mmCIF file of N, CA and C in Angstrom:
data_model
loop_
_atom_site.group_PDB
_atom_site.id
_atom_site.type_symbol
_atom_site.label_atom_id
_atom_site.label_comp_id
_atom_site.label_asym_id
_atom_site.label_seq_id
_atom_site.Cartn_x
_atom_site.Cartn_y
_atom_site.Cartn_z
ATOM 1 N N MET A 1315 32.864 -10.118 25.607
ATOM 2 C CA MET A 1315 33.047 -10.190 23.493
ATOM 3 C C MET A 1315 32.130 -11.749 23.267
ATOM 4 N N LYS A 1316 31.689 -12.413 24.563
ATOM 5 C CA LYS A 1316 31.061 -13.903 24.169
ATOM 6 C C LYS A 1316 29.235 -13.280 24.015
ATOM 7 N N ILE A 1317 29.012 -12.389 24.958
ATOM 8 C CA ILE A 1317 27.968 -11.676 24.988
ATOM 9 C C ILE A 1317 27.570 -10.933 23.948
ATOM 10 N N LEU A 1318 28.281 -10.200 22.832
ATOM 11 C CA LEU A 1318 28.189 -9.828 21.971
ATOM 12 C C LEU A 1318 28.050 -10.704 20.900
ATOM 13 N N ALA A 1319 28.979 -12.013 20.598
ATOM 14 C CA ALA A 1319 28.615 -12.776 19.936
ATOM 15 C C ALA A 1319 27.566 -13.609 19.618
ATOM 16 N N VAL A 1320 26.985 -13.478 20.833
ATOM 17 C CA VAL A 1320 25.571 -14.371 21.028
ATOM 18 C C VAL A 1320 24.388 -13.782 20.840
ATOM 19 N N LEU A 1321 24.513 -12.449 20.993
ATOM 20 C CA LEU A 1321 23.630 -11.473 20.718
ATOM 21 C C LEU A 1321 23.186 -10.976 19.082
ATOM 22 N N ILE A 1322 24.935 -11.267 18.246
ATOM 23 C CA ILE A 1322 24.542 -11.071 16.926
ATOM 24 C C ILE A 1322 24.313 -12.119 16.563
ATOM 25 N N VAL A 1323 24.395 -13.592 16.959
ATOM 26 C CA VAL A 1323 23.975 -14.720 15.835
ATOM 27 C C VAL A 1323 22.652 -14.995 16.502
ATOM 28 N N SER A 1324 22.176 -14.349 17.383
ATOM 29 C CA SER A 1324 20.777 -14.588 18.113
ATOM 30 C C SER A 1324 19.686 -13.280 16.861
ATOM 31 N N LEU A 1325 20.653 -12.216 16.564
ATOM 32 C CA LEU A 1325 19.496 -10.926 16.083
ATOM 33 C C LEU A 1325 19.648 -11.748 14.351
ATOM 34 N N THR A 1326 20.538 -12.061 13.899
ATOM 35 C CA THR A 1326 20.786 -12.672 12.924
ATOM 36 C C THR A 1326 19.720 -13.959 12.502
ATOM 37 N N THR A 1327 19.533 -14.815 13.479
ATOM 38 C CA THR A 1327 18.673 -16.044 13.205
ATOM 39 C C THR A 1327 17.195 -15.297 13.262
ATOM 40 N N PHE A 1328 16.950 -14.530 14.413
ATOM 41 C CA PHE A 1328 15.529 -14.040 14.186
ATOM 42 C C PHE A 1328 15.311 -13.018 12.796
ATOM 43 N N LEU A 1329 16.323 -12.276 12.789
ATOM 44 C CA LEU A 1329 15.637 -11.643 10.868
ATOM 45 C C LEU A 1329 15.223 -12.460 9.952
ATOM 46 N N SER A 1330 16.499 -13.562 9.848
ATOM 47 C CA SER A 1330 16.337 -14.618 9.069
ATOM 48 C C SER A 1330 15.091 -15.387 8.734
ATOM 49 N N ALA A 1331 14.521 -15.604 10.145
ATOM 50 C CA ALA A 1331 13.222 -15.927 10.398
ATOM 51 C C ALA A 1331 11.915 -15.171 10.360
ATOM 52 N N TYR A 1332 12.340 -13.958 10.399
ATOM 53 C CA TYR A 1332 11.316 -12.979 9.861
ATOM 54 C C TYR A 1332 11.081 -12.741 8.450
ATOM 55 N N ALA A 1333 12.883 -12.523 7.902
ATOM 56 C CA ALA A 1333 12.558 -12.389 6.319
ATOM 57 C C ALA A 1333 11.739 -13.575 5.896
ATOM 58 N N GLN A 1334 11.930 -14.818 6.548
ATOM 59 C CA GLN A 1334 11.378 -16.028 5.786
ATOM 60 C C GLN A 1334 9.655 -15.897 5.898
ATOM 61 N N ASP A 1335 9.192 -15.664 7.161
ATOM 62 C CA ASP A 1335 8.065 -15.095 7.435
ATOM 63 C C ASP A 1335 6.872 -14.193 6.413
ATOM 64 N N ALA A 1336 8.103 -13.203 6.087
ATOM 65 C CA ALA A 1336 7.340 -11.662 5.273
ATOM 66 C C ALA A 1336 7.137 -12.332 3.698
ATOM 67 N N GLN A 1337 6.345 -11.680 3.100
ATOM 68 C CA GLN A 1337 5.779 -11.473 1.722
ATOM 69 C C GLN A 1337 5.941 -10.575 1.384
ATOM 70 N N THR A 1338 5.930 -10.409 -0.451
ATOM 71 C CA THR A 1338 5.478 -9.405 -1.103
ATOM 72 C C THR A 1338 4.241 -9.000 -1.491
ATOM 73 N N ILE A 1339 3.759 -7.785 -1.792
ATOM 74 C CA ILE A 1339 2.982 -7.541 -2.267
ATOM 75 C C ILE A 1339 3.064 -6.439 -3.587
ATOM 76 N N THR A 1340 2.427 -7.313 -4.715
ATOM 77 C CA THR A 1340 2.556 -6.786 -5.900
ATOM 78 C C THR A 1340 1.512 -5.954 -6.278
ATOM 79 N N VAL A 1341 1.590 -4.577 -6.656
ATOM 80 C CA VAL A 1341 0.182 -3.800 -6.803
ATOM 81 C C VAL A 1341 0.393 -3.084 -8.278
ATOM 82 N N THR A 1342 -1.182 -3.380 -9.014
ATOM 83 C CA THR A 1342 -0.640 -2.693 -10.630
ATOM 84 C C THR A 1342 -1.929 -2.038 -10.677
ATOM 85 N N VAL A 1343 -1.626 -0.941 -11.333
ATOM 86 C CA VAL A 1343 -2.962 0.094 -11.582
ATOM 87 C C VAL A 1343 -2.369 0.565 -13.034
ATOM 88 N N SER A 1344 -3.971 0.054 -13.951
ATOM 89 C CA SER A 1344 -3.710 -0.049 -15.114
ATOM 90 C C SER A 1344 -4.956 0.997 -15.883
ATOM 91 N N ASN A 1345 -5.367 1.749 -15.855
ATOM 92 C CA ASN A 1345 -6.369 2.649 -15.977
ATOM 93 C C ASN A 1345 -6.395 3.861 -15.653
ATOM 94 N N ALA A 1346 -4.998 4.279 -15.549
ATOM 95 C CA ALA A 1346 -5.021 5.724 -15.150
ATOM 96 C C ALA A 1346 -5.192 6.590 -16.261
ATOM 97 N N THR A 1347 -5.773 8.240 -16.339
ATOM 98 C CA THR A 1347 -6.317 9.289 -17.107
ATOM 99 C C THR A 1347 -4.910 9.700 -17.794
ATOM 100 N N SER A 1348 -4.203 9.632 -17.342
ATOM 101 C CA SER A 1348 -2.722 10.471 -18.096
ATOM 102 C C SER A 1348 -1.538 9.829 -17.565
ATOM 103 N N ASN A 1349 -0.388 9.889 -18.017
ATOM 104 C CA ASN A 1349 0.913 9.694 -17.384
ATOM 105 C C ASN A 1349 1.305 10.797 -16.546
ATOM 106 N N THR A 1350 0.908 11.881 -16.492
ATOM 107 C CA THR A 1350 1.266 13.325 -15.667
ATOM 108 C C THR A 1350 1.590 12.986 -14.254
ATOM 109 N N GLY A 1351 2.102 13.084 -13.582
ATOM 110 C CA GLY A 1351 2.477 12.546 -11.697
ATOM 111 C C GLY A 1351 2.848 11.580 -11.264
ATOM 112 N N THR A 1352 2.362 11.015 -10.664
ATOM 113 C CA THR A 1352 3.002 9.395 -10.293
ATOM 114 C C THR A 1352 1.374 9.059 -9.482
ATOM 115 N N ILE A 1353 1.253 7.973 -9.492
ATOM 116 C CA ILE A 1353 0.493 7.239 -8.089
ATOM 117 C C ILE A 1353 1.138 6.976 -7.090
ATOM 118 N N LYS A 1354 0.746 7.148 -6.227
ATOM 119 C CA LYS A 1354 0.832 6.872 -4.571
ATOM 120 C C LYS A 1354 -0.141 6.087 -3.842
ATOM 121 N N PHE A 1355 1.004 5.382 -3.366
ATOM 122 C CA PHE A 1355 0.432 3.696 -2.436
ATOM 123 C C PHE A 1355 0.606 4.113 -1.222
ATOM 124 N N GLY A 1356 -0.155 3.494 -0.198
ATOM 125 C CA GLY A 1356 0.052 3.540 1.117
ATOM 126 C C GLY A 1356 -0.527 1.945 1.698
ATOM 127 N N LEU A 1357 -0.076 1.527 2.003
ATOM 128 C CA LEU A 1357 -0.488 -0.013 2.792
ATOM 129 C C LEU A 1357 -0.359 -0.127 4.420
ATOM 130 N N HIS A 1358 -1.658 -0.635 4.655
ATOM 131 C CA HIS A 1358 -2.147 -0.105 5.590
ATOM 132 C C HIS A 1358 -3.233 -1.087 6.394
ATOM 133 N N ASN A 1359 -3.126 -0.760 7.942
ATOM 134 C CA ASN A 1359 -3.478 -2.038 8.248
ATOM 135 C C ASN A 1359 -5.086 -1.521 9.204
ATOM 136 N N LYS A 1360 -5.718 -1.969 10.137
ATOM 137 C CA LYS A 1360 -6.977 -1.525 10.518
ATOM 138 C C LYS A 1360 -6.743 -0.281 10.987
ATOM 139 N N ASP A 1361 -5.579 -0.401 11.969
ATOM 140 C CA ASP A 1361 -5.633 0.862 12.936
ATOM 141 C C ASP A 1361 -5.311 2.083 12.300
ATOM 142 N N THR A 1362 -4.685 1.933 10.995
ATOM 143 C CA THR A 1362 -3.795 2.987 10.113
ATOM 144 C C THR A 1362 -4.648 3.544 9.154
ATOM 145 N N PHE A 1363 -5.595 2.694 8.638
ATOM 146 C CA PHE A 1363 -6.620 3.051 7.537
ATOM 147 C C PHE A 1363 -7.361 4.600 7.464
ATOM 148 N N MET A 1364 -6.987 5.414 6.971
ATOM 149 C CA MET A 1364 -7.564 6.724 6.641
ATOM 150 C C MET A 1364 -7.448 7.366 7.765
ATOM 151 N N ARG A 1365 -6.453 7.103 8.777
ATOM 152 C CA ARG A 1365 -6.166 7.678 9.591
ATOM 153 C C ARG A 1365 -4.983 8.106 10.019
ATOM 154 N N LYS A 1366 -3.874 7.650 10.148
ATOM 155 C CA LYS A 1366 -2.686 7.673 10.061
ATOM 156 C C LYS A 1366 -1.925 7.190 9.191
ATOM 157 N N ASN A 1367 -0.367 7.600 9.365
ATOM 158 C CA ASN A 1367 0.520 7.525 8.257
ATOM 159 C C ASN A 1367 0.438 5.563 7.966
ATOM 160 N N PRO A 1368 0.716 5.342 6.327
ATOM 161 C CA PRO A 1368 0.514 4.015 6.248
ATOM 162 C C PRO A 1368 1.715 3.204 6.764
ATOM 163 N N ILE A 1369 1.670 2.189 7.129
ATOM 164 C CA ILE A 1369 2.348 1.170 7.391
ATOM 165 C C ILE A 1369 4.179 1.404 6.291
ATOM 166 N N GLN A 1370 3.826 1.018 5.117
ATOM 167 C CA GLN A 1370 4.819 1.508 4.053
ATOM 168 C C GLN A 1370 3.885 2.654 3.150
ATOM 169 N N VAL A 1371 4.811 3.007 2.066
ATOM 170 C CA VAL A 1371 4.563 3.911 1.112
ATOM 171 C C VAL A 1371 5.395 3.819 0.159
ATOM 172 N N ALA A 1372 4.873 3.264 -1.050
ATOM 173 C CA ALA A 1372 5.266 3.686 -2.393
ATOM 174 C C ALA A 1372 4.893 4.304 -3.462
ATOM 175 N N GLU A 1373 5.405 4.618 -4.754
ATOM 176 C CA GLU A 1373 5.033 6.122 -5.510
ATOM 177 C C GLU A 1373 5.815 5.173 -6.797
ATOM 178 N N SER A 1374 4.611 5.253 -7.925
ATOM 179 C CA SER A 1374 5.369 4.933 -9.049
ATOM 180 C C SER A 1374 4.974 6.137 -9.897
ATOM 181 N N LYS A 1375 5.439 6.090 -11.518
ATOM 182 C CA LYS A 1375 5.547 7.012 -12.895
ATOM 183 C C LYS A 1375 4.666 6.138 -12.894
ATOM 184 N N ILE A 1376 4.065 6.802 -14.083
ATOM 185 C CA ILE A 1376 2.792 6.027 -14.989
ATOM 186 C C ILE A 1376 3.292 6.136 -16.571
ATOM 187 N N GLU A 1377 2.949 5.037 -17.567
ATOM 188 C CA GLU A 1377 3.716 4.549 -18.295
ATOM 189 C C GLU A 1377 2.434 4.040 -19.285
ATOM 190 N N ASP A 1378 1.759 4.742 -20.057
ATOM 191 C CA ASP A 1378 0.520 4.094 -21.340
ATOM 192 C C ASP A 1378 0.132 4.116 -19.998
ATOM 193 N N GLY A 1379 -0.431 5.188 -18.948
ATOM 194 C CA GLY A 1379 -1.696 4.380 -18.136
ATOM 195 C C GLY A 1379 -1.080 3.643 -16.647
ATOM 196 N N LYS A 1380 -0.620 2.956 -16.898
ATOM 197 C CA LYS A 1380 0.208 1.643 -16.258
ATOM 198 C C LYS A 1380 1.007 1.810 -15.112
ATOM 199 N N CYS A 1381 1.221 1.709 -14.431
ATOM 200 C CA CYS A 1381 2.682 1.507 -13.149
ATOM 201 C C CYS A 1381 1.829 0.283 -12.249
ATOM 202 N N LYS A 1382 3.268 -0.423 -11.514
ATOM 203 C CA LYS A 1382 3.538 -1.281 -10.759
ATOM 204 C C LYS A 1382 4.305 -1.183 -9.972
ATOM 205 N N ILE A 1383 3.846 -1.570 -8.357
ATOM 206 C CA ILE A 1383 5.209 -1.152 -7.019
ATOM 207 C C ILE A 1383 5.044 -2.527 -6.612
ATOM 208 N N VAL A 1384 6.405 -2.604 -5.468
ATOM 209 C CA VAL A 1384 5.735 -3.520 -4.463
ATOM 210 C C VAL A 1384 6.645 -3.651 -3.445
ATOM 211 N N PHE A 1385 5.118 -4.182 -2.224
ATOM 212 C CA PHE A 1385 5.637 -3.788 -1.162
ATOM 213 C C PHE A 1385 6.550 -4.713 -0.648
ATOM 214 N N GLU A 1386 7.084 -5.252 0.281
ATOM 215 C CA GLU A 1386 8.035 -5.920 0.633
ATOM 216 C C GLU A 1386 8.464 -6.160 2.210
ATOM 217 N N ASN A 1387 8.435 -7.731 2.149
ATOM 218 C CA ASN A 1387 8.906 -7.850 3.656
ATOM 219 C C ASN A 1387 7.895 -7.438 4.785
ATOM 220 N N VAL A 1388 6.012 -7.659 3.739
ATOM 221 C CA VAL A 1388 5.363 -7.876 4.742
ATOM 222 C C VAL A 1388 4.958 -9.098 5.492
ATOM 223 N N PRO A 1389 4.837 -8.808 6.665
ATOM 224 C CA PRO A 1389 4.093 -9.983 7.798
ATOM 225 C C PRO A 1389 3.051 -10.596 7.660
ATOM 226 N N ALA A 1390 2.594 -11.714 7.926
ATOM 227 C CA ALA A 1390 1.260 -12.425 7.938
ATOM 228 C C ALA A 1390 0.436 -11.245 8.546
ATOM 229 N N GLY A 1391 -0.812 -11.415 8.004
ATOM 230 C CA GLY A 1391 -1.647 -10.859 8.324
ATOM 231 C C GLY A 1391 -2.803 -10.209 7.486
ATOM 232 N N GLU A 1392 -3.918 -8.956 8.548
ATOM 233 C CA GLU A 1392 -4.495 -8.307 7.227
ATOM 234 C C GLU A 1392 -4.379 -6.770 7.278
ATOM 235 N N TYR A 1393 -4.575 -6.493 5.955
ATOM 236 C CA TYR A 1393 -3.885 -5.231 5.276
ATOM 237 C C TYR A 1393 -5.011 -4.659 4.497
ATOM 238 N N ALA A 1394 -4.868 -3.819 4.215
ATOM 239 C CA ALA A 1394 -5.352 -2.961 2.718
ATOM 240 C C ALA A 1394 -4.879 -1.463 2.364
ATOM 241 N N ILE A 1395 -4.925 -1.750 1.076
ATOM 242 C CA ILE A 1395 -4.049 -0.758 0.204
ATOM 243 C C ILE A 1395 -4.966 0.293 -0.700
ATOM 244 N N THR A 1396 -4.104 1.592 -0.763
ATOM 245 C CA THR A 1396 -5.062 2.838 -0.858
ATOM 246 C C THR A 1396 -4.097 3.191 -1.833
ATOM 247 N N CYS A 1397 -4.497 3.652 -2.811
ATOM 248 C CA CYS A 1397 -4.014 4.644 -3.697
ATOM 249 C C CYS A 1397 -4.383 5.578 -4.361
ATOM 250 N N PHE A 1398 -3.593 6.903 -5.335
ATOM 251 C CA PHE A 1398 -4.525 8.208 -5.904
ATOM 252 C C PHE A 1398 -3.541 8.769 -6.298
ATOM 253 N N HIS A 1399 -3.815 9.491 -7.950
ATOM 254 C CA HIS A 1399 -2.946 10.048 -9.011
ATOM 255 C C HIS A 1399 -3.011 11.171 -8.719
ATOM 256 N N ASP A 1400 -1.760 11.457 -8.021
ATOM 257 C CA ASP A 1400 -0.978 12.423 -8.064
ATOM 258 C C ASP A 1400 -0.920 13.213 -9.037
ATOM 259 N N LYS A 1401 -1.659 14.162 -9.817
ATOM 260 C CA LYS A 1401 -1.720 14.633 -11.545
ATOM 261 C C LYS A 1401 -0.430 15.745 -11.289
ATOM 262 N N ASN A 1402 -1.071 16.336 -10.163
ATOM 263 C CA ASN A 1402 -0.261 17.386 -9.882
ATOM 264 C C ASN A 1402 1.184 17.267 -8.931
ATOM 265 N N SER A 1403 1.347 16.434 -8.777
ATOM 266 C CA SER A 1403 2.906 16.273 -8.186
ATOM 267 C C SER A 1403 2.957 16.920 -6.938
ATOM 268 N N ASN A 1404 1.753 17.189 -5.979
ATOM 269 C CA ASN A 1404 2.288 17.914 -4.770
ATOM 270 C C ASN A 1404 2.284 17.043 -3.628
ATOM 271 N N GLY A 1405 1.973 16.225 -4.075
ATOM 272 C CA GLY A 1405 2.494 15.169 -2.552
ATOM 273 C C GLY A 1405 1.182 14.846 -1.805
ATOM 274 N N LYS A 1406 0.073 15.038 -2.216
ATOM 275 C CA LYS A 1406 -1.477 15.009 -1.631
ATOM 276 C C LYS A 1406 -2.464 15.117 -2.452
ATOM 277 N N MET A 1407 -3.499 14.312 -1.713
ATOM 278 C CA MET A 1407 -5.215 14.005 -2.875
ATOM 279 C C MET A 1407 -5.518 15.544 -2.263
ATOM 280 N N ASP A 1408 -5.883 16.225 -3.319
ATOM 281 C CA ASP A 1408 -6.504 17.700 -3.736
ATOM 282 C C ASP A 1408 -8.160 17.505 -3.728
ATOM 283 N N PHE A 1409 -8.593 17.978 -3.192
ATOM 284 C CA PHE A 1409 -10.346 17.825 -2.634
ATOM 285 C C PHE A 1409 -10.649 19.439 -3.473
ATOM 286 N N GLN A 1410 -11.709 19.246 -3.956
ATOM 287 C CA GLN A 1410 -12.975 20.659 -3.808
ATOM 288 C C GLN A 1410 -13.061 20.848 -2.551
ATOM 289 N N SER A 1411 -13.864 22.107 -3.005
ATOM 290 C CA SER A 1411 -14.170 22.898 -1.604
ATOM 291 C C SER A 1411 -15.321 21.959 -0.822
ATOM 292 N N ASN A 1412 -15.930 21.182 -1.392
ATOM 293 C CA ASN A 1412 -17.266 20.445 -1.386
ATOM 294 C C ASN A 1412 -16.943 18.917 -0.303
ATOM 295 N N GLY A 1413 -15.637 18.416 -0.630
ATOM 296 C CA GLY A 1413 -15.086 17.380 -0.151
ATOM 297 C C GLY A 1413 -14.815 16.332 -1.336
ATOM 298 N N MET A 1414 -15.210 16.601 -2.691
ATOM 299 C CA MET A 1414 -15.037 15.819 -3.401
ATOM 300 C C MET A 1414 -13.686 15.866 -4.313
ATOM 301 N N PRO A 1415 -13.395 14.654 -4.092
ATOM 302 C CA PRO A 1415 -11.812 14.592 -4.769
ATOM 303 C C PRO A 1415 -11.556 15.301 -5.900
ATOM 304 N N LEU A 1416 -10.233 15.760 -5.935
ATOM 305 C CA LEU A 1416 -10.111 16.268 -7.245
ATOM 306 C C LEU A 1416 -9.075 15.575 -8.250
ATOM 307 N N GLU A 1417 -8.546 14.630 -8.114
ATOM 308 C CA GLU A 1417 -7.790 13.261 -8.150
ATOM 309 C C GLU A 1417 -8.532 12.132 -8.215
ATOM 310 N N ASP A 1418 -8.027 10.573 -8.861
ATOM 311 C CA ASP A 1418 -8.537 9.873 -9.123
ATOM 312 C C ASP A 1418 -8.043 8.805 -7.381
ATOM 313 N N TYR A 1419 -8.885 7.949 -7.215
ATOM 314 C CA TYR A 1419 -7.851 7.249 -6.099
ATOM 315 C C TYR A 1419 -8.826 5.742 -6.465
ATOM 316 N N GLY A 1420 -8.092 5.054 -4.986
ATOM 317 C CA GLY A 1420 -8.295 3.563 -5.475
ATOM 318 C C GLY A 1420 -8.382 2.796 -4.158
ATOM 319 N N ALA A 1421 -8.684 1.841 -4.160
ATOM 320 C CA ALA A 1421 -8.752 0.843 -3.109
ATOM 321 C C ALA A 1421 -8.646 -0.905 -3.609
ATOM 322 N N SER A 1422 -7.929 -1.209 -2.690
ATOM 323 C CA SER A 1422 -7.819 -2.830 -2.706
ATOM 324 C C SER A 1422 -9.329 -3.307 -2.842
ATOM 325 N N ASN A 1423 -9.717 -4.355 -3.735
ATOM 326 C CA ASN A 1423 -10.619 -5.233 -4.018
ATOM 327 C C ASN A 1423 -11.350 -4.448 -4.812
ATOM 328 N N ASN A 1424 -11.474 -2.520 -5.300
ATOM 329 C CA ASN A 1424 -12.040 -2.171 -6.196
ATOM 330 C C ASN A 1424 -13.388 -2.124 -5.585
ATOM 331 N N VAL A 1425 -13.525 -2.043 -4.395
ATOM 332 C CA VAL A 1425 -15.104 -1.889 -3.969
ATOM 333 C C VAL A 1425 -15.047 -0.327 -3.882
ATOM 334 N N MET A 1426 -15.872 0.346 -4.458
ATOM 335 C CA MET A 1426 -16.131 1.914 -4.593
ATOM 336 C C MET A 1426 -17.695 2.390 -4.899
ATOM 337 N N ASN A 1427 -17.781 3.013 -3.424
ATOM 338 C CA ASN A 1427 -19.275 3.502 -3.447
ATOM 339 C C ASN A 1427 -18.866 4.410 -3.048
ATOM 340 N N PHE A 1428 -20.326 5.740 -2.855
ATOM 341 C CA PHE A 1428 -19.912 7.163 -2.707
ATOM 342 C C PHE A 1428 -19.309 7.060 -1.573
ATOM 343 N N GLY A 1429 -18.464 8.019 -0.818
ATOM 344 C CA GLY A 1429 -17.707 8.309 0.160
ATOM 345 C C GLY A 1429 -16.502 7.527 -0.218
ATOM 346 N N PRO A 1430 -14.965 7.979 1.137
ATOM 347 C CA PRO A 1430 -13.901 7.130 0.781
ATOM 348 C C PRO A 1430 -14.292 5.747 0.998
ATOM 349 N N PRO A 1431 -12.929 4.929 0.641
ATOM 350 C CA PRO A 1431 -13.006 3.631 0.972
ATOM 351 C C PRO A 1431 -13.135 3.462 2.645
ATOM 352 N N GLN A 1432 -13.598 1.776 2.542
ATOM 353 C CA GLN A 1432 -13.975 1.061 4.036
ATOM 354 C C GLN A 1432 -12.851 0.558 4.161
ATOM 355 N N TYR A 1433 -12.427 0.085 5.225
ATOM 356 C CA TYR A 1433 -11.102 -0.969 5.362
ATOM 357 C C TYR A 1433 -12.198 -2.582 5.626
ATOM 358 N N ASP A 1434 -13.043 -2.626 5.837
ATOM 359 C CA ASP A 1434 -13.895 -3.732 5.649
ATOM 360 C C ASP A 1434 -14.147 -4.351 4.356
ATOM 361 N N ASP A 1435 -14.317 -2.832 3.432
ATOM 362 C CA ASP A 1435 -14.371 -3.327 1.900
ATOM 363 C C ASP A 1435 -13.298 -3.752 1.658
ATOM 364 N N ALA A 1436 -11.928 -3.087 1.679
ATOM 365 C CA ALA A 1436 -10.716 -3.111 0.871
ATOM 366 C C ALA A 1436 -9.459 -4.481 1.553
ATOM 367 N N LYS A 1437 -9.888 -4.822 3.043
ATOM 368 C CA LYS A 1437 -9.003 -5.696 3.289
ATOM 369 C C LYS A 1437 -8.763 -6.887 2.684
ATOM 370 N N PHE A 1438 -7.574 -7.179 3.380
ATOM 371 C CA PHE A 1438 -7.044 -9.233 2.264
ATOM 372 C C PHE A 1438 -6.324 -9.350 3.431
ATOM 373 N N THR A 1439 -5.739 -10.541 3.095
ATOM 374 C CA THR A 1439 -4.884 -11.305 4.327
ATOM 375 C C THR A 1439 -3.774 -12.145 3.585
ATOM 376 N N ILE A 1440 -3.021 -12.026 3.954
ATOM 377 C CA ILE A 1440 -1.461 -11.942 3.807
ATOM 378 C C ILE A 1440 -1.047 -13.652 4.775
ATOM 379 N N THR A 1441 -0.338 -14.867 3.731
ATOM 380 C CA THR A 1441 -0.276 -15.647 5.201
ATOM 381 C C THR A 1441 1.186 -16.100 4.767
ATOM 382 N N ASP A 1442 1.266 -17.149 4.185
ATOM 383 C CA ASP A 1442 2.633 -17.967 3.413
ATOM 384 C C ASP A 1442 2.953 -17.560 2.035
ATOM 385 N N LYS A 1443 2.047 -16.726 1.271
ATOM 386 C CA LYS A 1443 2.315 -16.731 -0.167
ATOM 387 C C LYS A 1443 2.159 -15.107 -0.814
ATOM 388 N N ASP A 1444 3.097 -14.767 -1.891
ATOM 389 C CA ASP A 1444 3.013 -13.493 -2.175
ATOM 390 C C ASP A 1444 1.843 -12.976 -2.585
ATOM 391 N N VAL A 1445 1.538 -12.024 -2.661
ATOM 392 C CA VAL A 1445 0.314 -11.459 -3.449
ATOM 393 C C VAL A 1445 -0.201 -10.395 -4.466
ATOM 394 N N SER A 1446 -0.382 -10.949 -5.221
ATOM 395 C CA SER A 1446 -0.896 -9.494 -6.493
ATOM 396 C C SER A 1446 -1.571 -9.089 -6.354
ATOM 397 N N LEU A 1447 -2.104 -7.431 -6.744
ATOM 398 C CA LEU A 1447 -3.481 -6.860 -7.237
ATOM 399 C C LEU A 1447 -3.673 -6.063 -7.767
ATOM 400 N N ASP A 1448 -4.863 -5.928 -8.483
ATOM 401 C CA ASP A 1448 -5.244 -4.715 -9.407
ATOM 402 C C ASP A 1448 -5.713 -3.977 -8.756
ATOM 403 N N ILE A 1449 -5.510 -2.730 -8.873
ATOM 404 C CA ILE A 1449 -6.423 -1.561 -8.342
ATOM 405 C C ILE A 1449 -7.032 -0.640 -9.487
ATOM 406 N N LYS A 1450 -7.930 -0.403 -9.871
ATOM 407 C CA LYS A 1450 -8.574 0.496 -10.349
ATOM 408 C C LYS A 1450 -9.173 1.631 -10.033
ATOM 409 N N LEU A 1451 -8.626 3.112 -10.872
ATOM 410 C CA LEU A 1451 -8.643 3.976 -10.333
ATOM 411 C C LEU A 1451 -10.015 4.322 -10.523
#
């Protein structure tokens, strides 16, 4: 029974310390072209960016061309955020047969070149403070 009590106290202490080191990232999109569908967001690190499932995902309805989401409990580190306007609510980004996107998209830092977003252009660092970002589609 003492071992269980020690484990519970240790786990609680660890989780409290982790929560104190974790920050929030608030992301705002203010230029959606319509209120139809939703905007889907993905929080990535270098390993997951444009390759694997995001570390965290979020989705928001659009009102007056604007939406806001919050990623919570994000540990210190380097990240990038991608988003797209899922106008037809099918859960995925749609493309033309030639590979050009049919739906608006964006990434943190708002660097838009020809082609998909690049991690080095979109990356930002979380330290000991919450972060607020505006992404343009």
